[in-house]
PDB file of C-alpha atoms in Angstrom:
ATOM      1  CA  MET A  19      -0.333  -0.012  -0.162  1.00  0.00           C
ATOM      2  CA  ASN A  20       2.495   2.137   1.052  1.00  0.00           C
ATOM      3  CA  LYS A  21       4.272   1.484  -1.882  1.00  0.00           C
ATOM      4  CA  LEU A  22       1.657   1.710  -4.376  1.00  0.00           C
ATOM      5  CA  PHE A  23       1.096   6.138  -2.597  1.00  0.00           C
ATOM      6  CA  TRP A  24       4.573   6.664  -2.554  1.00  0.00           C
ATOM      7  CA  ARG A  25       4.829   5.850  -6.651  1.00  0.00           C
ATOM      8  CA  GLU A  26       1.746   8.057  -7.192  1.00  0.00           C
ATOM      9  CA  HIS A  27       3.065  11.177  -5.963  1.00  0.00           C
ATOM     10  CA  VAL A  28       6.677  10.974  -6.394  1.00  0.00           C
ATOM     11  CA  PRO A  29       5.851  13.267  -9.688  1.00  0.00           C
ATOM     12  CA  LEU A  30       3.521  15.327  -7.611  1.00  0.00           C
ATOM     13  CA  ILE A  31       7.238  15.307  -5.210  1.00  0.00           C
ATOM     14  CA  LEU A  32       9.440  16.207  -7.023  1.00  0.00           C
ATOM     15  CA  PHE A  33       6.575  18.995  -9.154  1.00  0.00           C
ATOM     16  CA  THR A  34       6.676  20.914  -5.186  1.00  0.00           C
ATOM     17  CA  LEU A  35      10.663  20.389  -4.915  1.00  0.00           C
ATOM     18  CA  VAL A  36      10.766  22.143  -8.066  1.00  0.00           C
ATOM     19  CA  GLN A  37       8.231  25.062  -7.272  1.00  0.00           C
ATOM     20  CA  LEU A  38      10.081  26.402  -3.897  1.00  0.00           C
ATOM     21  CA  LEU A  39      13.033  26.566  -5.619  1.00  0.00           C
ATOM     22  CA  VAL A  40      11.961  28.154  -8.566  1.00  0.00           C
ATOM     23  CA  VAL A  41      10.323  30.165  -5.531  1.00  0.00           C
ATOM     24  CA  LEU A  42      13.887  31.039  -3.245  1.00  0.00           C
ATOM     25  CA  LEU A  43      15.059  31.679  -7.245  1.00  0.00           C
ATOM     26  CA  VAL A  44      12.706  34.410  -7.566  1.00  0.00           C
ATOM     27  CA  PHE A  45      13.483  36.431  -3.626  1.00  0.00           C
ATOM     28  CA  TRP A  46      16.774  35.526  -4.329  1.00  0.00           C
ATOM     29  CA  TYR A  47      17.250  37.812  -7.328  1.00  0.00           C
ATOM     30  CA  ASP A  48      15.452  39.839  -6.092  1.00  0.00           C
ATOM     31  CA  GLY A  49      17.884  40.982  -3.180  1.00  0.00           C
ATOM     32  CA  TYR A  50      16.108  38.983  -0.937  1.00  0.00           C
ATOM     33  CA  ASP A  51      18.608  37.155   0.087  1.00  0.00           C
ATOM     34  CA  ASP A  52      18.466  35.777   3.663  1.00  0.00           C
ATOM     35  CA  PRO A  53      18.951  32.301   4.658  1.00  0.00           C
ATOM     36  CA  VAL A  54      17.935  32.250   7.752  1.00  0.00           C
ATOM     37  CA  THR A  55      14.764  33.415   5.956  1.00  0.00           C
ATOM     38  CA  ALA A  56      14.567  31.440   2.638  1.00  0.00           C
ATOM     39  CA  ALA A  57      14.770  28.222   5.431  1.00  0.00           C
ATOM     40  CA  TYR A  58      12.205  28.983   6.835  1.00  0.00           C
ATOM     41  CA  ALA A  59       9.580  30.033   3.751  1.00  0.00           C
ATOM     42  CA  VAL A  60      11.319  25.948   2.752  1.00  0.00           C
ATOM     43  CA  LEU A  61      10.360  24.619   5.709  1.00  0.00           C
ATOM     44  CA  LEU A  62       7.235  25.846   6.381  1.00  0.00           C
ATOM     45  CA  GLY A  63       5.917  25.702   2.794  1.00  0.00           C
ATOM     46  CA  LEU A  64       7.255  21.500   3.181  1.00  0.00           C
ATOM     47  CA  SER A  65       5.137  21.498   6.432  1.00  0.00           C
ATOM     48  CA  VAL A  66       1.997  22.021   4.183  1.00  0.00           C
ATOM     49  CA  PHE A  67       2.426  19.715   1.562  1.00  0.00           C
ATOM     50  CA  GLY A  68       3.993  17.098   3.753  1.00  0.00           C
ATOM     51  CA  GLY A  69       0.370  18.002   5.806  1.00  0.00           C
ATOM     52  CA  TYR A  70      -1.118  17.673   2.933  1.00  0.00           C
ATOM     53  CA  LEU A  71       0.113  14.384   1.826  1.00  0.00           C
ATOM     54  CA  ALA A  72      -1.028  12.572   5.425  1.00  0.00           C
ATOM     55  CA  TYR A  73      -4.282  13.887   4.631  1.00  0.00           C
ATOM     56  CA  ARG A  74      -4.041  12.290   1.415  1.00  0.00           C
ATOM     57  CA  PHE A  75      -2.987   8.966   2.204  1.00  0.00           C
ATOM     58  CA  TYR A  76      -5.335   8.324   5.521  1.00  0.00           C
ATOM     59  CA  SER A  77      -8.585   9.951   3.733  1.00  0.00           C
ATOM     60  CA  HIS A  78      -7.108   7.502   0.729  1.00  0.00           C
ATOM     61  CA  ARG A  79      -5.748   4.535   2.248  1.00  0.00           C
ATOM     62  CA  ALA A  80      -8.012   1.954   1.972  1.00  0.00           C
ATOM     63  CA  PHE A  81      -8.641   2.813  -1.907  1.00  0.00           C
ATOM     64  CA  TYR A  82      -4.746   2.321  -1.728  1.00  0.00           C
ATOM     65  CA  GLU A  83      -5.067  -1.037   0.383  1.00  0.00           C
ATOM     66  CA  ARG A  84      -7.754  -2.465  -1.982  1.00  0.00           C
ATOM     67  CA  LEU A  85      -5.422  -1.443  -4.698  1.00  0.00           C
ATOM     68  CA  SER A  86      -2.626  -3.381  -3.673  1.00  0.00           C
ATOM     69  CA  GLN A  87      -4.634  -7.054  -2.194  1.00  0.00           C
ATOM     70  CA  PRO A  88      -4.800  -9.222  -4.173  1.00  0.00           C
ATOM     71  CA  ILE A  89      -8.844  -9.796  -5.023  1.00  0.00           C
ATOM     72  CA  HIS A  90     -10.301 -13.961  -4.072  1.00  0.00           C
ATOM     73  CA  SER A  91     -13.356 -12.982  -6.032  1.00  0.00           C
ATOM     74  CA  LEU A  92     -15.293 -10.653  -7.639  1.00  0.00           C
ATOM     75  CA  GLU A  93     -17.440  -9.302  -4.867  1.00  0.00           C
ATOM     76  CA  GLU A  94     -14.286  -8.127  -3.407  1.00  0.00           C
ATOM     77  CA  SER A  95     -13.251  -5.480  -5.689  1.00  0.00           C
ATOM     78  CA  ILE A  96     -16.803  -3.869  -5.606  1.00  0.00           C
ATOM     79  CA  LYS A  97     -16.832  -3.557  -2.718  1.00  0.00           C
ATOM     80  CA  ARG A  98     -16.373   0.920  -1.384  1.00  0.00           C
ATOM     81  CA  HIS A  99     -14.895   2.151   2.521  1.00  0.00           C
ATOM     82  CA  GLU A 100     -14.232   5.169   1.058  1.00  0.00           C
ATOM     83  CA  SER A 101     -16.025   8.698   0.452  1.00  0.00           C
ATOM     84  CA  SER A 102     -13.458  10.495  -1.492  1.00  0.00           C
ATOM     85  CA  PRO A 103     -14.486  12.289  -4.963  1.00  0.00           C
ATOM     86  CA  LEU A 104     -11.915  10.106  -6.906  1.00  0.00           C
ATOM     87  CA  PRO A 105     -12.073   6.032  -4.732  1.00  0.00           C
ATOM     88  CA  GLU A 106     -16.103   6.472  -5.207  1.00  0.00           C
ATOM     89  CA  ALA A 107     -16.655   7.530  -8.813  1.00  0.00           C
ATOM     90  CA  LEU A 108     -13.546   4.701  -9.392  1.00  0.00           C
ATOM     91  CA  GLY A 109     -16.148   2.256  -7.576  1.00  0.00           C
ATOM     92  CA  GLU A 110     -19.332   3.515  -8.680  1.00  0.00           C
ATOM     93  CA  ARG A 111     -17.531   2.524 -12.452  1.00  0.00           C
ATOM     94  CA  MET A 112     -16.686  -1.010 -11.104  1.00  0.00           C
ATOM     95  CA  GLU A 113     -20.095  -1.472  -9.938  1.00  0.00           C
ATOM     96  CA  GLU A 114     -21.793  -0.693 -13.677  1.00  0.00           C
ATOM     97  CA  GLN A 115     -18.779  -3.257 -15.643  1.00  0.00           C
ATOM     98  CA  TYR A 116     -18.971  -5.850 -12.562  1.00  0.00           C
ATOM     99  CA  ARG A 117     -23.342  -5.299 -13.708  1.00  0.00           C
ATOM    100  CA  GLN A 118     -22.713  -5.708 -17.147  1.00  0.00           C
ATOM    101  CA  TYR A 119     -20.407  -8.728 -16.415  1.00  0.00           C
ATOM    102  CA  ARG A 120     -22.586 -10.467 -14.261  1.00  0.00           C
ATOM    103  CA  ASN A 121     -25.559  -9.986 -16.663  1.00  0.00           C
ATOM    104  CA  MET A 122     -23.286 -11.421 -19.465  1.00  0.00           C
ATOM    105  CA  LEU A 123     -22.422 -14.325 -18.127  1.00  0.00           C
ATOM    106  CA  GLU A 124     -25.898 -14.983 -17.396  1.00  0.00           C
ATOM    107  CA  GLU A 125     -27.052 -15.171 -20.784  1.00  0.00           C
ATOM    108  CA  TRP A 126     -24.441 -16.959 -22.242  1.00  0.00           C
ATOM    109  CA  GLU A 127     -25.285 -19.636 -18.974  1.00  0.00           C
ATOM    110  CA  ARG A 128     -29.034 -19.334 -20.682  1.00  0.00           C
ATOM    111  CA  GLN A 129     -27.523 -19.784 -24.125  1.00  0.00           C
ATOM    112  CA  ARG A 130     -25.273 -22.987 -22.901  1.00  0.00           C
ATOM    113  CA  ARG A 131     -28.229 -24.455 -20.628  1.00  0.00           C
ATOM    114  CA  GLU A 132     -30.913 -24.309 -23.759  1.00  0.00           C
ATOM    115  CA  HIS A 133     -28.052 -26.537 -26.071  1.00  0.00           C
ATOM    116  CA  LEU A 134     -27.596 -28.571 -23.759  1.00  0.00           C
ATOM    117  CA  ILE A 135     -31.618 -29.396 -23.399  1.00  0.00           C
ATOM    118  CA  PHE A 136     -32.213 -28.781 -27.620  1.00  0.00           C
ATOM    119  CA  MET A 137     -29.281 -31.340 -27.405  1.00  0.00           C
ATOM    120  CA  ASN A 138     -30.017 -33.762 -25.386  1.00  0.00           C
ATOM    121  CA  ARG A 139     -34.041 -33.765 -26.625  1.00  0.00           C
ATOM    122  CA  TRP A 140     -32.445 -33.836 -30.229  1.00  0.00           C
ATOM    123  CA  VAL A 141     -30.379 -36.758 -29.148  1.00  0.00           C
ATOM    124  CA  HIS A 142     -33.480 -39.072 -27.620  1.00  0.00           C
ATOM    125  CA  GLN A 143     -35.966 -37.712 -30.609  1.00  0.00           C
ATOM    126  CA  MET A 144     -32.641 -39.147 -32.867  1.00  0.00           C
ATOM    127  CA  LYS A 145     -32.946 -42.989 -30.952  1.00  0.00           C
ATOM    128  CA  THR A 146     -37.019 -43.168 -32.003  1.00  0.00           C
ATOM    129  CA  PRO A 147     -36.812 -43.648 -35.924  1.00  0.00           C
ATOM    130  CA  LEU A 148     -32.645 -45.242 -34.617  1.00  0.00           C
ATOM    131  CA  SER A 149     -34.740 -47.627 -32.769  1.00  0.00           C
ATOM    132  CA  VAL A 150     -37.798 -48.607 -35.507  1.00  0.00           C
ATOM    133  CA  ILE A 151     -34.467 -48.960 -37.412  1.00  0.00           C
ATOM    134  CA  GLU A 152     -32.800 -51.485 -36.238  1.00  0.00           C
ATOM    135  CA  MET A 153     -36.299 -53.943 -35.220  1.00  0.00           C
ATOM    136  CA  ILE A 154     -37.113 -53.172 -39.392  1.00  0.00           C
ATOM    137  CA  THR A 155     -33.528 -54.702 -40.289  1.00  0.00           C
ATOM    138  CA  GLN A 156     -33.292 -57.810 -37.551  1.00  0.00           C
ATOM    139  CA  GLU A 157     -36.730 -58.745 -39.158  1.00  0.00           C
ATOM    140  CA  ASP A 158     -34.769 -60.447 -42.499  1.00  0.00           C
ATOM    141  CA  ASP A 159     -30.422 -62.188 -42.414  1.00  0.00           C
ATOM    142  CA  ASN A 160     -30.025 -60.526 -45.896  1.00  0.00           C
ATOM    143  CA  GLU A 161     -26.737 -58.964 -46.183  1.00  0.00           C
ATOM    144  CA  ALA A 162     -28.149 -55.061 -47.440  1.00  0.00           C
ATOM    145  CA  PHE A 163     -29.791 -54.812 -44.025  1.00  0.00           C
ATOM    146  CA  ARG A 164     -26.835 -56.460 -42.009  1.00  0.00           C
ATOM    147  CA  SER A 165     -24.577 -53.239 -43.351  1.00  0.00           C
ATOM    148  CA  ILE A 166     -28.313 -50.953 -42.713  1.00  0.00           C
ATOM    149  CA  SER A 167     -27.648 -52.439 -38.947  1.00  0.00           C
ATOM    150  CA  GLU A 168     -24.115 -52.416 -38.643  1.00  0.00           C
ATOM    151  CA  GLU A 169     -24.522 -48.268 -40.081  1.00  0.00           C
ATOM    152  CA  SER A 170     -27.482 -47.785 -37.331  1.00  0.00           C
ATOM    153  CA  ASP A 171     -25.306 -49.274 -34.600  1.00  0.00           C
ATOM    154  CA  ARG A 172     -22.446 -46.151 -35.345  1.00  0.00           C
ATOM    155  CA  ILE A 173     -25.074 -43.748 -35.732  1.00  0.00           C
ATOM    156  CA  ARG A 174     -26.154 -45.103 -32.319  1.00  0.00           C
ATOM    157  CA  ARG A 175     -22.238 -44.212 -30.807  1.00  0.00           C
ATOM    158  CA  GLY A 176     -22.575 -41.200 -31.624  1.00  0.00           C
ATOM    159  CA  LEU A 177     -25.732 -40.322 -30.307  1.00  0.00           C
ATOM    160  CA  ASP A 178     -24.650 -41.796 -26.935  1.00  0.00           C
ATOM    161  CA  MET A 179     -20.882 -39.659 -26.943  1.00  0.00           C
ATOM    162  CA  VAL A 180     -22.855 -36.666 -28.084  1.00  0.00           C
ATOM    163  CA  LEU A 181     -25.907 -37.800 -24.783  1.00  0.00           C
ATOM    164  CA  TYR A 182     -23.152 -38.542 -22.183  1.00  0.00           C
ATOM    165  CA  MET A 183     -20.398 -35.538 -23.314  1.00  0.00           C
ATOM    166  CA  SER A 184     -23.640 -33.227 -22.660  1.00  0.00           C
ATOM    167  CA  ARG A 185     -24.295 -34.610 -19.583  1.00  0.00           C
ATOM    168  CA  LEU A 186     -20.276 -34.554 -18.454  1.00  0.00           C
ATOM    169  CA  GLU A 187     -20.723 -30.891 -16.946  1.00  0.00           C
ATOM    170  CA  THR A 188     -23.810 -31.835 -14.617  1.00  0.00           C
ATOM    171  CA  PHE A 189     -21.710 -35.204 -13.757  1.00  0.00           C
ATOM    172  CA  GLU A 190     -22.039 -34.431  -9.791  1.00  0.00           C
ATOM    173  CA  GLN A 191     -25.409 -34.363 -10.448  1.00  0.00           C
ATOM    174  CA  ASP A 192     -26.052 -37.795 -12.076  1.00  0.00           C
ATOM    175  CA  PHE A 193     -23.791 -39.546 -10.329  1.00  0.00           C
ATOM    176  CA  SER A 194     -24.450 -42.714  -7.641  1.00  0.00           C
ATOM    177  CA  VAL A 195     -21.239 -45.189  -6.117  1.00  0.00           C
ATOM    178  CA  GLU A 196     -21.993 -48.487  -5.658  1.00  0.00           C
ATOM    179  CA  GLN A 197     -20.844 -52.080  -5.651  1.00  0.00           C
ATOM    180  CA  VAL A 198     -21.138 -52.817  -9.679  1.00  0.00           C
ATOM    181  CA  GLU A 199     -19.658 -56.688 -10.614  1.00  0.00           C
ATOM    182  CA  LEU A 200     -17.770 -55.812 -13.202  1.00  0.00           C
ATOM    183  CA  TYR A 201     -18.217 -59.753 -15.255  1.00  0.00           C
ATOM    184  CA  ARG A 202     -21.669 -59.115 -15.339  1.00  0.00           C
ATOM    185  CA  LEU A 203     -20.869 -54.954 -17.326  1.00  0.00           C
ATOM    186  CA  VAL A 204     -18.310 -56.288 -19.392  1.00  0.00           C
ATOM    187  CA  VAL A 205     -21.199 -59.059 -21.151  1.00  0.00           C
ATOM    188  CA  ASP A 206     -23.000 -56.181 -21.492  1.00  0.00           C
ATOM    189  CA  ALA A 207     -20.933 -53.659 -22.796  1.00  0.00           C
ATOM    190  CA  VAL A 208     -19.439 -56.530 -24.994  1.00  0.00           C
ATOM    191  CA  ASN A 209     -23.163 -57.466 -26.727  1.00  0.00           C
ATOM    192  CA  GLU A 210     -23.636 -54.067 -27.231  1.00  0.00           C
ATOM    193  CA  ASN A 211     -20.453 -54.342 -29.545  1.00  0.00           C
ATOM    194  CA  LYS A 212     -21.855 -57.841 -30.543  1.00  0.00           C
ATOM    195  CA  ARG A 213     -21.448 -56.694 -34.705  1.00  0.00           C
ATOM    196  CA  TYR A 214     -19.316 -54.323 -34.055  1.00  0.00           C
ATOM    197  CA  PHE A 215     -17.029 -57.541 -33.624  1.00  0.00           C
ATOM    198  CA  ILE A 216     -18.366 -60.067 -35.920  1.00  0.00           C
ATOM    199  CA  HIS A 217     -17.670 -56.754 -38.782  1.00  0.00           C
ATOM    200  CA  SER A 218     -14.445 -55.948 -37.676  1.00  0.00           C
ATOM    201  CA  HIS A 219     -13.262 -59.621 -36.869  1.00  0.00           C
ATOM    202  CA  VAL A 220     -11.867 -58.956 -33.737  1.00  0.00           C
ATOM    203  CA  TYR A 221     -13.412 -61.677 -31.321  1.00  0.00           C
ATOM    204  CA  PRO A 222     -13.039 -60.863 -27.398  1.00  0.00           C
ATOM    205  CA  GLU A 223     -12.101 -62.936 -24.854  1.00  0.00           C
ATOM    206  CA  LEU A 224     -12.776 -61.958 -20.881  1.00  0.00           C
ATOM    207  CA  ARG A 225     -10.759 -62.858 -18.131  1.00  0.00           C
ATOM    208  CA  ILE A 226     -12.716 -61.581 -15.231  1.00  0.00           C
ATOM    209  CA  ASP A 227     -13.500 -63.809 -11.970  1.00  0.00           C
ATOM    210  CA  PRO A 228     -18.142 -63.524 -11.817  1.00  0.00           C
ATOM    211  CA  GLU A 229     -17.788 -62.748  -8.268  1.00  0.00           C
ATOM    212  CA  LEU A 230     -15.263 -59.874  -8.669  1.00  0.00           C
ATOM    213  CA  THR A 231     -16.873 -56.244  -7.731  1.00  0.00           C
ATOM    214  CA  VAL A 232     -15.676 -52.141  -7.766  1.00  0.00           C
ATOM    215  CA  GLU A 233     -16.880 -49.675  -6.381  1.00  0.00           C
ATOM    216  CA  SER A 234     -18.309 -47.261  -8.571  1.00  0.00           C
ATOM    217  CA  ASP A 235     -20.630 -45.604 -10.712  1.00  0.00           C
ATOM    218  CA  ALA A 236     -22.661 -47.987 -13.119  1.00  0.00           C
ATOM    219  CA  LYS A 237     -24.129 -46.162 -15.253  1.00  0.00           C
ATOM    220  CA  TRP A 238     -20.326 -43.749 -16.531  1.00  0.00           C
ATOM    221  CA  LEU A 239     -18.522 -47.047 -15.931  1.00  0.00           C
ATOM    222  CA  TYR A 240     -20.408 -49.097 -18.733  1.00  0.00           C
ATOM    223  CA  PHE A 241     -20.299 -46.091 -20.926  1.00  0.00           C
ATOM    224  CA  VAL A 242     -16.457 -45.940 -20.837  1.00  0.00           C
ATOM    225  CA  MET A 243     -16.337 -49.390 -20.788  1.00  0.00           C
ATOM    226  CA  LEU A 244     -18.269 -48.791 -24.782  1.00  0.00           C
ATOM    227  CA  GLN A 245     -15.905 -46.071 -25.299  1.00  0.00           C
ATOM    228  CA  LEU A 246     -12.331 -49.024 -25.025  1.00  0.00           C
ATOM    229  CA  LEU A 247     -13.870 -51.634 -26.257  1.00  0.00           C
ATOM    230  CA  SER A 248     -15.024 -49.234 -29.212  1.00  0.00           C
ATOM    231  CA  ASN A 249     -11.745 -48.405 -29.944  1.00  0.00           C
ATOM    232  CA  ALA A 250      -9.948 -51.398 -29.261  1.00  0.00           C
ATOM    233  CA  ILE A 251     -12.359 -52.740 -32.050  1.00  0.00           C
ATOM    234  CA  LYS A 252     -12.176 -50.093 -34.099  1.00  0.00           C
ATOM    235  CA  TYR A 253      -7.746 -49.828 -34.181  1.00  0.00           C
ATOM    236  CA  SER A 254      -8.151 -53.923 -34.947  1.00  0.00           C
ATOM    237  CA  ALA A 255     -10.784 -53.796 -37.671  1.00  0.00           C
ATOM    238  CA  GLY A 256      -9.770 -56.815 -40.120  1.00  0.00           C
ATOM    239  CA  SER A 257      -7.386 -58.063 -37.743  1.00  0.00           C
ATOM    240  CA  GLY A 258      -8.685 -61.432 -37.259  1.00  0.00           C
ATOM    241  CA  GLY A 259      -7.638 -60.962 -33.813  1.00  0.00           C
ATOM    242  CA  LYS A 260      -8.337 -60.892 -29.956  1.00  0.00           C
ATOM    243  CA  VAL A 261      -9.888 -58.265 -27.685  1.00  0.00           C
ATOM    244  CA  ARG A 262      -8.429 -58.894 -24.545  1.00  0.00           C
ATOM    245  CA  ILE A 263     -10.743 -57.637 -21.055  1.00  0.00           C
ATOM    246  CA  ALA A 264      -9.159 -59.588 -17.896  1.00  0.00           C
ATOM    247  CA  ALA A 265      -9.536 -57.579 -14.360  1.00  0.00           C
ATOM    248  CA  SER A 266      -7.805 -58.706 -10.991  1.00  0.00           C
ATOM    249  CA  ARG A 267      -6.804 -57.514  -7.543  1.00  0.00           C
ATOM    250  CA  THR A 268      -2.931 -55.762  -7.269  1.00  0.00           C
ATOM    251  CA  GLU A 269      -0.118 -57.870  -5.422  1.00  0.00           C
ATOM    252  CA  ALA A 270      -1.446 -55.259  -2.652  1.00  0.00           C
ATOM    253  CA  GLY A 271      -5.577 -56.878  -2.389  1.00  0.00           C
ATOM    254  CA  ARG A 272      -6.029 -53.165  -2.575  1.00  0.00           C
ATOM    255  CA  HIS A 273      -6.820 -51.949  -5.663  1.00  0.00           C
ATOM    256  CA  VAL A 274      -8.799 -53.719  -8.733  1.00  0.00           C
ATOM    257  CA  MET A 275      -7.156 -53.209 -12.483  1.00  0.00           C
ATOM    258  CA  LEU A 276      -9.736 -54.409 -15.038  1.00  0.00           C
ATOM    259  CA  GLU A 277      -7.507 -54.460 -19.040  1.00  0.00           C
ATOM    260  CA  VAL A 278      -8.797 -53.919 -21.778  1.00  0.00           C
ATOM    261  CA  ALA A 279      -5.624 -55.115 -24.510  1.00  0.00           C
ATOM    262  CA  ASP A 280      -6.057 -55.080 -28.525  1.00  0.00           C
ATOM    263  CA  GLN A 281      -3.713 -56.309 -30.934  1.00  0.00           C
ATOM    264  CA  GLY A 282      -4.474 -53.136 -33.043  1.00  0.00           C
ATOM    265  CA  ILE A 283      -2.320 -51.062 -34.889  1.00  0.00           C
ATOM    266  CA  GLY A 284      -1.431 -49.221 -31.595  1.00  0.00           C
ATOM    267  CA  ILE A 285      -0.124 -45.773 -30.656  1.00  0.00           C
ATOM    268  CA  PRO A 286       2.472 -43.847 -32.840  1.00  0.00           C
ATOM    269  CA  LYS A 287       4.703 -42.036 -29.750  1.00  0.00           C
ATOM    270  CA  SER A 288       4.862 -39.397 -30.764  1.00  0.00           C
ATOM    271  CA  ASP A 289       0.898 -38.720 -29.783  1.00  0.00           C
ATOM    272  CA  MET A 290       1.148 -40.620 -26.477  1.00  0.00           C
ATOM    273  CA  ASN A 291       1.315 -37.841 -24.605  1.00  0.00           C
ATOM    274  CA  ARG A 292      -2.166 -36.239 -26.019  1.00  0.00           C
ATOM    275  CA  VAL A 293      -3.773 -39.292 -27.000  1.00  0.00           C
ATOM    276  CA  PHE A 294      -6.478 -37.754 -24.005  1.00  0.00           C
ATOM    277  CA  ASP A 295      -6.350 -34.232 -25.083  1.00  0.00           C
ATOM    278  CA  PRO A 296     -10.119 -33.464 -27.152  1.00  0.00           C
ATOM    279  CA  PHE A 297     -10.417 -33.399 -30.305  1.00  0.00           C
ATOM    280  CA  TYR A 298      -6.699 -34.991 -30.873  1.00  0.00           C
ATOM    281  CA  THR A 299      -6.967 -37.363 -33.888  1.00  0.00           C
ATOM    282  CA  GLY A 300      -3.339 -38.649 -34.223  1.00  0.00           C
ATOM    283  CA  GLU A 301      -1.539 -40.474 -36.626  1.00  0.00           C
ATOM    284  CA  ASN A 302      -4.355 -43.057 -36.892  1.00  0.00           C
ATOM    285  CA  GLY A 303      -7.473 -40.231 -36.534  1.00  0.00           C
ATOM    286  CA  ARG A 304      -5.781 -39.368 -40.383  1.00  0.00           C
ATOM    287  CA  GLN A 305      -6.274 -42.712 -41.686  1.00  0.00           C
ATOM    288  CA  LEU A 306      -9.342 -44.066 -39.894  1.00  0.00           C
ATOM    289  CA  LYS A 307     -11.542 -40.437 -40.931  1.00  0.00           C
ATOM    290  CA  GLU A 308     -14.636 -41.547 -38.573  1.00  0.00           C
ATOM    291  CA  SER A 309     -12.458 -40.940 -35.597  1.00  0.00           C
ATOM    292  CA  THR A 310     -13.665 -38.139 -33.378  1.00  0.00           C
ATOM    293  CA  GLY A 311     -10.940 -37.689 -31.281  1.00  0.00           C
ATOM    294  CA  MET A 312     -12.855 -37.018 -27.941  1.00  0.00           C
ATOM    295  CA  GLY A 313     -13.268 -41.142 -27.027  1.00  0.00           C
ATOM    296  CA  LEU A 314     -10.692 -41.481 -25.142  1.00  0.00           C
ATOM    297  CA  TYR A 315     -10.646 -37.441 -23.518  1.00  0.00           C
ATOM    298  CA  LEU A 316     -13.967 -38.299 -22.152  1.00  0.00           C
ATOM    299  CA  VAL A 317     -12.945 -41.942 -20.701  1.00  0.00           C
ATOM    300  CA  ALA A 318      -9.719 -39.870 -18.706  1.00  0.00           C
ATOM    301  CA  GLU A 319     -12.626 -36.716 -17.484  1.00  0.00           C
ATOM    302  CA  VAL A 320     -15.064 -40.083 -16.647  1.00  0.00           C
ATOM    303  CA  VAL A 321     -12.246 -41.999 -15.100  1.00  0.00           C
ATOM    304  CA  ARG A 322     -10.679 -38.655 -13.222  1.00  0.00           C
ATOM    305  CA  LYS A 323     -15.035 -37.726 -11.706  1.00  0.00           C
ATOM    306  CA  MET A 324     -15.391 -41.028 -10.334  1.00  0.00           C
ATOM    307  CA  ASN A 325     -11.964 -41.001  -8.336  1.00  0.00           C
ATOM    308  CA  HIS A 326     -10.277 -43.568 -10.415  1.00  0.00           C
ATOM    309  CA  ARG A 327      -7.425 -44.211 -12.621  1.00  0.00           C
ATOM    310  CA  ILE A 328      -6.490 -44.773 -16.354  1.00  0.00           C
ATOM    311  CA  GLU A 329      -3.456 -45.321 -18.037  1.00  0.00           C
ATOM    312  CA  LEU A 330      -2.406 -46.549 -21.570  1.00  0.00           C
ATOM    313  CA  GLU A 331       0.721 -48.620 -23.436  1.00  0.00           C
ATOM    314  CA  SER A 332       0.998 -49.043 -26.388  1.00  0.00           C
ATOM    315  CA  GLU A 333       2.815 -50.245 -28.720  1.00  0.00           C
ATOM    316  CA  PRO A 334       2.921 -49.000 -32.609  1.00  0.00           C
ATOM    317  CA  GLY A 335       2.281 -52.774 -34.621  1.00  0.00           C
ATOM    318  CA  ALA A 336       1.608 -54.726 -31.482  1.00  0.00           C
ATOM    319  CA  GLY A 337      -1.326 -53.026 -30.219  1.00  0.00           C
ATOM    320  CA  THR A 338      -2.701 -50.976 -27.078  1.00  0.00           C
ATOM    321  CA  THR A 339      -3.227 -52.004 -23.366  1.00  0.00           C
ATOM    322  CA  VAL A 340      -5.892 -49.485 -21.462  1.00  0.00           C
ATOM    323  CA  ARG A 341      -5.898 -49.808 -17.412  1.00  0.00           C
ATOM    324  CA  LEU A 342      -8.347 -48.255 -14.899  1.00  0.00           C
ATOM    325  CA  LEU A 343      -7.774 -49.013 -11.258  1.00  0.00           C
ATOM    326  CA  PHE A 344     -10.744 -48.937  -8.711  1.00  0.00           C
TER     327      PHE A 344
END
């Protein structure tokens, strides 16, 4: 606070000293050369000026203190305790700016909520005709209907990703911890991707104790599993290999580790540090045009919010392994 006060008044102090010196020179050249009188005049002038500085400091003390201290909230920046014209005018201006800022934030928040509501409703509306298409294609087992079923599965996965993406902002309101049977959850996720496995000539291999359970949110964990399986199938398509899903307790017995390992094309080392970044597709994504770069980002965000841990290992040409630690 003191430093700010002196920094502001340095020009005034210099100006006052120069002014006193000029006055003394005028009197000196006019013949008034008594040093005692000159010293008294300078001392008197400095005393008056010092009194002014003291008044200025104490009348604006709260103002300088407010400018010198860091603020922890926007409300702190508009608190006013001064009655002097300059601090009061500045306080009024900051209050006006704060009101405009709040109005803008409220407007943006309203638009964001409307956008989320629209997206959620749109996704649910699109699922209705998609379900009808799936029912129609199940009635006939010809090649054309199988292709339509596969494409409808891709659409459903995309719609689910949009839906979960919009729900991520209100994750805390949609989160419930319970005992989740890993085997049952993985089996359901594999069955959901059954046609995707068959079409891609990739086969699941489960190594999970049916009695193994973890504390998590079943719905969000199911979404994570779907994304990991979808990635594993997508980057292993046509290989004829396996996607191994295994779960076991760690050596210490305090954690459960769930692994999803594929035998696909793997991830280049140059991309490893950015695989969890949003919209980052990397070299593999440029080869597969359907890649959005959002799958692993959503997985990492959900896992972090559920207070679990995710690890990823990959070797180009040898496959990728993703581990979840509960």
